[in-house]
Amino acid sequence: SVFAQASRVVVALEHLNGNFAPVGLGRFVVIDTASDLVVGDLDTQFANPFGFIYPIDNYLTIGSVPNFASPDTSGCLEALTLTPNLAGTCLLDNSVAGGYISRAVASGSTAHAVVTRADFTSAIVRFWPDQPALAPIEITPGTQAPVDLAYCNATHELLYADSNAGG
């Protein structure tokens, strides 16, 4: 995944074998667009950064999924800060969320994430990035299968696509 922010491009790299299985931690690489030089790199907290990079508050985030067969056993919503120093952390552990985080958005003082479980069911959870001790709250009914979400700052609405409803 690639994300451009100001004069920097951040790339999340997987470390996979020939069968596309994770064999080590992933890596964030930061490139300065003015010089086209790598200006920083950092290992992810877990193997297999998966999906797209999205901003949440002062972080760039991407879910990590070391094991798709049991996504609730390890991995997290990886979070990278670029300033003042390159640093990484986890905003929400997959074990706490109940599956891997495929998309997350900031929504006011909270954040929301699409969580996909081993049985391929999914839900949206609300969580608090600055208070990781608070358990996430599932907000979608079991009859829905959210696959993507967005937050509209102008109207304070959380919008999502539900694959069970055809969207």
Short mmCIF file of N, CA, C and O in Angstrom, two decimals, residues 41-148:
data_model
loop_
_atom_site.label_atom_id
_atom_site.label_comp_id
_atom_site.label_asym_id
_atom_site.label_seq_id
_atom_site.Cartn_x
_atom_site.Cartn_y
_atom_site.Cartn_z
N ASP A 41 12.75 4.09 7.59
CA ASP A 41 12.06 2.81 7.49
C ASP A 41 11.92 2.23 8.89
O ASP A 41 12.68 2.57 9.79
N LEU A 42 10.91 1.40 9.06
CA LEU A 42 10.57 0.87 10.37
C LEU A 42 9.80 -0.43 10.21
O LEU A 42 8.91 -0.52 9.36
N ASP A 43 10.15 -1.44 11.02
CA ASP A 43 9.39 -2.69 11.02
C ASP A 43 7.99 -2.45 11.55
O ASP A 43 7.77 -1.62 12.44
N THR A 44 7.02 -3.20 11.02
CA THR A 44 5.68 -3.19 11.57
C THR A 44 5.68 -3.98 12.89
O THR A 44 6.64 -4.69 13.19
N GLN A 45 4.63 -3.86 13.65
CA GLN A 45 4.52 -4.57 14.93
C GLN A 45 4.29 -6.07 14.71
O GLN A 45 4.72 -6.89 15.52
N PHE A 46 3.59 -6.40 13.63
CA PHE A 46 3.26 -7.78 13.29
C PHE A 46 3.54 -8.02 11.81
O PHE A 46 3.76 -7.08 11.05
N ALA A 47 3.48 -9.28 11.41
CA ALA A 47 3.67 -9.64 10.00
C ALA A 47 2.45 -9.26 9.18
O ALA A 47 1.34 -9.12 9.70
N ASN A 48 2.67 -9.09 7.90
CA ASN A 48 1.65 -8.96 6.87
C ASN A 48 0.75 -7.72 6.99
O ASN A 48 -0.45 -7.84 7.20
N PRO A 49 1.33 -6.52 6.79
CA PRO A 49 0.45 -5.35 6.66
C PRO A 49 -0.40 -5.56 5.41
O PRO A 49 0.11 -5.89 4.36
N PHE A 50 -1.72 -5.41 5.58
CA PHE A 50 -2.65 -5.85 4.53
C PHE A 50 -3.71 -4.79 4.28
O PHE A 50 -4.37 -4.34 5.21
N GLY A 51 -3.89 -4.41 3.04
CA GLY A 51 -4.93 -3.45 2.70
C GLY A 51 -4.33 -2.10 2.35
O GLY A 51 -3.21 -2.00 1.86
N PHE A 52 -5.10 -1.06 2.62
CA PHE A 52 -4.69 0.29 2.28
C PHE A 52 -4.28 1.06 3.53
O PHE A 52 -4.77 0.78 4.62
N ILE A 53 -3.43 2.05 3.34
CA ILE A 53 -3.03 2.95 4.42
C ILE A 53 -4.06 4.07 4.50
O ILE A 53 -4.40 4.68 3.49
N TYR A 54 -4.56 4.33 5.72
CA TYR A 54 -5.52 5.40 5.95
C TYR A 54 -5.07 6.26 7.13
O TYR A 54 -4.54 5.74 8.10
N PRO A 55 -5.31 7.57 7.05
CA PRO A 55 -4.96 8.43 8.19
C PRO A 55 -6.03 8.37 9.28
O PRO A 55 -7.22 8.31 9.00
N ILE A 56 -5.57 8.33 10.53
CA ILE A 56 -6.44 8.49 11.70
C ILE A 56 -5.69 9.41 12.65
O ILE A 56 -4.59 9.07 13.13
N ASP A 57 -6.25 10.57 12.90
CA ASP A 57 -5.61 11.58 13.74
C ASP A 57 -4.20 11.85 13.21
O ASP A 57 -4.04 12.15 12.04
N ASN A 58 -3.18 11.69 14.03
CA ASN A 58 -1.79 11.95 13.61
C ASN A 58 -1.09 10.69 13.11
O ASN A 58 0.13 10.68 12.99
N TYR A 59 -1.84 9.64 12.86
CA TYR A 59 -1.27 8.36 12.45
C TYR A 59 -1.60 8.04 11.00
O TYR A 59 -2.63 8.46 10.49
N LEU A 60 -0.76 7.23 10.40
CA LEU A 60 -1.10 6.53 9.17
C LEU A 60 -1.30 5.08 9.60
O LEU A 60 -0.45 4.51 10.28
N THR A 61 -2.43 4.48 9.23
CA THR A 61 -2.77 3.15 9.75
C THR A 61 -2.97 2.14 8.63
O THR A 61 -3.35 2.48 7.52
N ILE A 62 -2.71 0.88 8.98
CA ILE A 62 -2.98 -0.25 8.10
C ILE A 62 -3.14 -1.48 8.99
O ILE A 62 -2.45 -1.62 10.01
N GLY A 63 -4.06 -2.35 8.66
CA GLY A 63 -4.23 -3.58 9.43
C GLY A 63 -3.13 -4.57 9.12
O GLY A 63 -2.59 -4.61 8.01
N SER A 64 -2.75 -5.37 10.13
CA SER A 64 -1.81 -6.46 9.89
C SER A 64 -2.52 -7.79 10.18
O SER A 64 -3.30 -7.88 11.12
N VAL A 65 -2.25 -8.78 9.32
CA VAL A 65 -2.93 -10.08 9.42
C VAL A 65 -1.89 -11.19 9.29
O VAL A 65 -1.65 -11.71 8.20
N PRO A 66 -1.23 -11.57 10.38
CA PRO A 66 -0.23 -12.64 10.28
C PRO A 66 -0.81 -14.00 9.89
O PRO A 66 -0.13 -14.82 9.31
N ASN A 67 -2.11 -14.23 10.22
CA ASN A 67 -2.70 -15.53 9.96
C ASN A 67 -4.18 -15.36 9.60
O ASN A 67 -5.00 -15.10 10.48
N PHE A 68 -4.53 -15.53 8.33
CA PHE A 68 -5.93 -15.37 7.91
C PHE A 68 -6.83 -16.46 8.47
O PHE A 68 -8.03 -16.26 8.62
N ALA A 69 -6.28 -17.64 8.78
CA ALA A 69 -7.09 -18.72 9.33
C ALA A 69 -7.57 -18.40 10.74
O ALA A 69 -8.63 -18.88 11.16
N SER A 70 -6.82 -17.62 11.48
CA SER A 70 -7.24 -17.20 12.83
C SER A 70 -6.83 -15.74 13.04
O SER A 70 -5.90 -15.45 13.79
N PRO A 71 -7.53 -14.83 12.36
CA PRO A 71 -7.14 -13.42 12.39
C PRO A 71 -7.30 -12.74 13.73
O PRO A 71 -6.81 -11.65 13.94
N ASP A 72 -7.99 -13.41 14.67
CA ASP A 72 -8.19 -12.81 15.98
C ASP A 72 -7.11 -13.20 16.98
O ASP A 72 -7.20 -12.86 18.16
N THR A 73 -6.07 -13.90 16.53
CA THR A 73 -5.03 -14.34 17.47
C THR A 73 -3.82 -13.43 17.50
O THR A 73 -3.11 -13.38 18.50
N SER A 74 -3.54 -12.72 16.42
CA SER A 74 -2.41 -11.79 16.41
C SER A 74 -2.65 -10.75 15.32
O SER A 74 -3.52 -10.89 14.48
N GLY A 75 -1.84 -9.70 15.34
CA GLY A 75 -1.99 -8.60 14.41
C GLY A 75 -2.71 -7.45 15.07
O GLY A 75 -3.18 -7.54 16.21
N CYS A 76 -2.77 -6.33 14.36
CA CYS A 76 -3.40 -5.14 14.93
C CYS A 76 -3.63 -4.10 13.85
O CYS A 76 -3.25 -4.29 12.69
N LEU A 77 -4.21 -2.99 14.25
CA LEU A 77 -4.27 -1.82 13.41
C LEU A 77 -2.95 -1.09 13.64
O LEU A 77 -2.77 -0.42 14.65
N GLU A 78 -2.01 -1.30 12.72
CA GLU A 78 -0.68 -0.69 12.82
C GLU A 78 -0.82 0.82 12.65
O GLU A 78 -1.61 1.29 11.83
N ALA A 79 -0.05 1.58 13.42
CA ALA A 79 -0.12 3.04 13.34
C ALA A 79 1.29 3.60 13.27
O ALA A 79 2.15 3.25 14.09
N LEU A 80 1.51 4.45 12.30
CA LEU A 80 2.83 5.04 12.07
C LEU A 80 2.74 6.55 12.24
O LEU A 80 1.81 7.18 11.72
N THR A 81 3.67 7.13 12.98
CA THR A 81 3.80 8.58 13.04
C THR A 81 5.08 8.97 12.32
O THR A 81 6.09 8.29 12.42
N LEU A 82 5.01 10.07 11.58
CA LEU A 82 6.17 10.53 10.82
C LEU A 82 6.95 11.61 11.55
O LEU A 82 8.14 11.78 11.31
N THR A 83 6.28 12.36 12.42
CA THR A 83 6.95 13.44 13.13
C THR A 83 6.63 13.39 14.61
O THR A 83 5.55 12.93 14.98
N PRO A 84 7.47 13.79 15.51
CA PRO A 84 8.80 14.33 15.21
C PRO A 84 9.78 13.25 14.77
O PRO A 84 10.74 13.53 14.07
N ASN A 85 9.55 12.01 15.19
CA ASN A 85 10.40 10.89 14.76
C ASN A 85 9.53 9.77 14.24
O ASN A 85 8.38 9.63 14.65
N LEU A 86 10.08 8.97 13.35
CA LEU A 86 9.38 7.81 12.82
C LEU A 86 9.15 6.82 13.97
O LEU A 86 10.10 6.42 14.64
N ALA A 87 7.89 6.47 14.21
CA ALA A 87 7.58 5.54 15.30
C ALA A 87 6.34 4.74 14.94
O ALA A 87 5.46 5.22 14.22
N GLY A 88 6.25 3.52 15.46
CA GLY A 88 5.11 2.67 15.20
C GLY A 88 4.51 2.14 16.48
O GLY A 88 5.19 1.99 17.49
N THR A 89 3.21 1.86 16.43
CA THR A 89 2.50 1.30 17.56
C THR A 89 1.26 0.58 17.03
O THR A 89 1.02 0.55 15.82
N CYS A 90 0.48 0.00 17.91
CA CYS A 90 -0.81 -0.60 17.56
C CYS A 90 -1.92 0.22 18.19
O CYS A 90 -1.85 0.55 19.37
N LEU A 91 -2.94 0.57 17.40
CA LEU A 91 -4.09 1.30 17.94
C LEU A 91 -5.18 0.36 18.44
O LEU A 91 -5.92 0.70 19.35
N LEU A 92 -5.30 -0.82 17.82
CA LEU A 92 -6.32 -1.79 18.22
C LEU A 92 -5.81 -3.18 17.85
O LEU A 92 -5.52 -3.44 16.68
N ASP A 93 -5.70 -4.06 18.84
CA ASP A 93 -5.24 -5.43 18.59
C ASP A 93 -6.35 -6.26 17.96
O ASP A 93 -7.52 -6.14 18.36
N ASN A 94 -5.98 -7.11 17.02
CA ASN A 94 -6.95 -8.01 16.39
C ASN A 94 -7.62 -8.90 17.44
O ASN A 94 -8.80 -9.21 17.33
N SER A 95 -6.88 -9.33 18.46
CA SER A 95 -7.44 -10.20 19.49
C SER A 95 -8.55 -9.48 20.27
O SER A 95 -9.51 -10.10 20.70
N VAL A 96 -8.43 -8.18 20.44
CA VAL A 96 -9.45 -7.39 21.13
C VAL A 96 -10.62 -7.10 20.18
O VAL A 96 -11.78 -7.15 20.58
N ALA A 97 -10.32 -6.82 18.92
CA ALA A 97 -11.36 -6.50 17.93
C ALA A 97 -12.15 -7.73 17.51
O ALA A 97 -13.29 -7.62 17.07
N GLY A 98 -11.57 -8.93 17.61
CA GLY A 98 -12.25 -10.16 17.23
C GLY A 98 -12.01 -10.58 15.79
O GLY A 98 -12.67 -11.46 15.26
N GLY A 99 -11.02 -9.98 15.13
CA GLY A 99 -10.69 -10.31 13.75
C GLY A 99 -9.72 -9.27 13.23
O GLY A 99 -9.23 -8.42 13.99
N TYR A 100 -9.42 -9.33 11.93
CA TYR A 100 -8.48 -8.35 11.39
C TYR A 100 -9.19 -7.10 10.94
O TYR A 100 -10.36 -7.12 10.53
N ILE A 101 -8.49 -5.97 11.02
CA ILE A 101 -9.05 -4.67 10.70
C ILE A 101 -8.73 -4.36 9.24
O ILE A 101 -7.57 -4.18 8.88
N SER A 102 -9.77 -4.31 8.41
CA SER A 102 -9.55 -4.09 6.98
C SER A 102 -9.71 -2.62 6.59
O SER A 102 -9.26 -2.23 5.52
N ARG A 103 -10.33 -1.82 7.45
CA ARG A 103 -10.51 -0.40 7.15
C ARG A 103 -10.82 0.32 8.45
O ARG A 103 -11.59 -0.19 9.27
N ALA A 104 -10.23 1.47 8.66
CA ALA A 104 -10.50 2.25 9.86
C ALA A 104 -10.57 3.72 9.50
O ALA A 104 -9.89 4.18 8.58
N VAL A 105 -11.44 4.46 10.20
CA VAL A 105 -11.59 5.89 9.97
C VAL A 105 -11.71 6.62 11.30
O VAL A 105 -12.24 6.08 12.27
N ALA A 106 -11.20 7.85 11.33
CA ALA A 106 -11.43 8.73 12.47
C ALA A 106 -12.82 9.29 12.35
O ALA A 106 -13.30 9.59 11.26
N SER A 107 -13.50 9.43 13.48
CA SER A 107 -14.87 9.94 13.48
C SER A 107 -15.09 10.77 14.74
O SER A 107 -15.64 10.29 15.72
N GLY A 108 -14.60 11.98 14.72
CA GLY A 108 -14.69 12.82 15.90
C GLY A 108 -13.68 12.37 16.94
O GLY A 108 -12.51 12.15 16.63
N SER A 109 -14.12 12.16 18.17
CA SER A 109 -13.22 11.75 19.25
C SER A 109 -13.02 10.24 19.30
O SER A 109 -12.28 9.74 20.13
N THR A 110 -13.71 9.51 18.42
CA THR A 110 -13.56 8.07 18.37
C THR A 110 -13.08 7.67 16.98
O THR A 110 -12.84 8.50 16.12
N ALA A 111 -12.98 6.37 16.76
CA ALA A 111 -12.66 5.84 15.45
C ALA A 111 -13.54 4.62 15.23
O ALA A 111 -14.09 4.05 16.19
N HIS A 112 -13.71 4.24 13.99
CA HIS A 112 -14.49 3.06 13.64
C HIS A 112 -13.67 2.18 12.70
O HIS A 112 -12.87 2.70 11.93
N ALA A 113 -13.91 0.88 12.77
CA ALA A 113 -13.15 -0.05 11.94
C ALA A 113 -14.05 -1.17 11.44
O ALA A 113 -14.96 -1.62 12.16
N VAL A 114 -13.79 -1.63 10.22
CA VAL A 114 -14.40 -2.86 9.72
C VAL A 114 -13.51 -4.00 10.18
O VAL A 114 -12.30 -4.01 9.92
N VAL A 115 -14.10 -4.94 10.89
CA VAL A 115 -13.38 -6.10 11.42
C VAL A 115 -13.90 -7.34 10.70
O VAL A 115 -15.12 -7.58 10.66
N THR A 116 -12.99 -8.13 10.13
CA THR A 116 -13.37 -9.36 9.42
C THR A 116 -12.87 -10.55 10.23
O THR A 116 -11.71 -10.61 10.63
N ARG A 117 -13.76 -11.50 10.46
CA ARG A 117 -13.45 -12.68 11.28
C ARG A 117 -13.01 -13.85 10.40
O ARG A 117 -13.13 -13.80 9.18
N ALA A 118 -12.55 -14.92 11.04
CA ALA A 118 -12.07 -16.11 10.32
C ALA A 118 -13.16 -16.72 9.45
O ALA A 118 -12.87 -17.29 8.40
N ASP A 119 -14.42 -16.62 9.87
CA ASP A 119 -15.52 -17.19 9.08
C ASP A 119 -16.03 -16.23 8.01
O ASP A 119 -17.07 -16.46 7.40
N PHE A 120 -15.30 -15.13 7.79
CA PHE A 120 -15.59 -14.11 6.78
C PHE A 120 -16.82 -13.27 7.09
O PHE A 120 -17.26 -12.51 6.24
N THR A 121 -17.37 -13.38 8.28
CA THR A 121 -18.38 -12.42 8.70
C THR A 121 -17.64 -11.14 9.10
O THR A 121 -16.43 -11.17 9.37
N SER A 122 -18.36 -10.04 9.13
CA SER A 122 -17.69 -8.78 9.46
C SER A 122 -18.63 -7.89 10.26
O SER A 122 -19.84 -8.11 10.31
N ALA A 123 -18.03 -6.89 10.88
CA ALA A 123 -18.80 -5.93 11.68
C ALA A 123 -18.03 -4.63 11.73
O ALA A 123 -16.83 -4.58 11.43
N ILE A 124 -18.73 -3.57 12.10
CA ILE A 124 -18.07 -2.31 12.38
C ILE A 124 -18.00 -2.16 13.89
O ILE A 124 -19.00 -2.39 14.60
N VAL A 125 -16.82 -1.79 14.38
CA VAL A 125 -16.64 -1.54 15.80
C VAL A 125 -16.23 -0.09 16.01
O VAL A 125 -15.56 0.51 15.16
N ARG A 126 -16.67 0.48 17.14
CA ARG A 126 -16.22 1.81 17.56
C ARG A 126 -15.11 1.59 18.58
O ARG A 126 -15.23 0.74 19.45
N PHE A 127 -14.04 2.38 18.45
CA PHE A 127 -12.96 2.28 19.44
C PHE A 127 -12.35 3.65 19.67
O PHE A 127 -12.66 4.62 18.97
N TRP A 128 -11.52 3.74 20.69
CA TRP A 128 -10.93 4.99 21.11
C TRP A 128 -9.42 4.89 20.97
O TRP A 128 -8.75 4.29 21.82
N PRO A 129 -8.82 5.48 19.92
CA PRO A 129 -7.38 5.35 19.68
C PRO A 129 -6.52 5.86 20.83
O PRO A 129 -5.46 5.30 21.10
N ASP A 130 -6.99 6.87 21.54
CA ASP A 130 -6.18 7.41 22.64
C ASP A 130 -6.45 6.72 23.98
O ASP A 130 -5.85 7.05 24.98
N GLN A 131 -7.37 5.73 23.99
CA GLN A 131 -7.67 4.98 25.19
C GLN A 131 -7.76 3.49 24.86
O GLN A 131 -8.84 2.90 24.85
N PRO A 132 -6.62 2.84 24.59
CA PRO A 132 -6.65 1.45 24.13
C PRO A 132 -7.20 0.46 25.16
O PRO A 132 -7.57 -0.65 24.80
N ALA A 133 -7.29 0.86 26.43
CA ALA A 133 -7.83 -0.05 27.44
C ALA A 133 -9.34 -0.22 27.32
O ALA A 133 -9.90 -1.19 27.81
N LEU A 134 -10.02 0.73 26.65
CA LEU A 134 -11.46 0.62 26.46
C LEU A 134 -11.76 -0.39 25.35
O LEU A 134 -11.20 -0.32 24.26
N ALA A 135 -12.65 -1.32 25.65
CA ALA A 135 -13.00 -2.35 24.68
C ALA A 135 -13.81 -1.76 23.53
O ALA A 135 -14.64 -0.88 23.75
N PRO A 136 -13.55 -2.22 22.30
CA PRO A 136 -14.35 -1.73 21.17
C PRO A 136 -15.80 -2.21 21.30
O PRO A 136 -16.08 -3.24 21.90
N ILE A 137 -16.70 -1.44 20.72
CA ILE A 137 -18.13 -1.75 20.76
C ILE A 137 -18.60 -2.03 19.35
O ILE A 137 -18.44 -1.21 18.45
N GLU A 138 -19.20 -3.21 19.15
CA GLU A 138 -19.74 -3.56 17.84
C GLU A 138 -21.03 -2.77 17.62
O GLU A 138 -21.91 -2.75 18.49
N ILE A 139 -21.15 -2.11 16.46
CA ILE A 139 -22.32 -1.25 16.23
C ILE A 139 -23.21 -1.71 15.09
O ILE A 139 -24.25 -1.11 14.85
N THR A 140 -22.82 -2.76 14.36
CA THR A 140 -23.67 -3.24 13.26
C THR A 140 -24.36 -4.53 13.67
O THR A 140 -23.78 -5.36 14.37
N PRO A 141 -25.60 -4.73 13.21
CA PRO A 141 -26.29 -5.98 13.52
C PRO A 141 -25.68 -7.15 12.76
O PRO A 141 -25.05 -6.96 11.72
N GLY A 142 -25.88 -8.34 13.27
CA GLY A 142 -25.32 -9.54 12.67
C GLY A 142 -25.82 -9.85 11.29
O GLY A 142 -25.23 -10.64 10.55
N THR A 143 -26.92 -9.23 10.87
CA THR A 143 -27.46 -9.46 9.54
C THR A 143 -26.72 -8.67 8.47
O THR A 143 -26.95 -8.88 7.28
N GLN A 144 -25.84 -7.77 8.87
CA GLN A 144 -25.09 -6.96 7.92
C GLN A 144 -23.67 -7.47 7.78
O GLN A 144 -23.12 -8.06 8.70
N ALA A 145 -23.06 -7.21 6.63
CA ALA A 145 -21.68 -7.60 6.35
C ALA A 145 -20.94 -6.39 5.79
O ALA A 145 -20.74 -6.28 4.58
N PRO A 146 -20.52 -5.47 6.65
CA PRO A 146 -19.84 -4.28 6.16
C PRO A 146 -18.49 -4.63 5.54
O PRO A 146 -17.78 -5.50 6.04
N VAL A 147 -18.18 -3.95 4.43
CA VAL A 147 -16.90 -4.19 3.75
C VAL A 147 -16.06 -2.93 3.62
O VAL A 147 -14.87 -3.01 3.35
N ASP A 148 -16.68 -1.76 3.78
CA ASP A 148 -15.94 -0.51 3.69
C ASP A 148 -16.70 0.55 4.47
O ASP A 148 -17.91 0.40 4.71
#
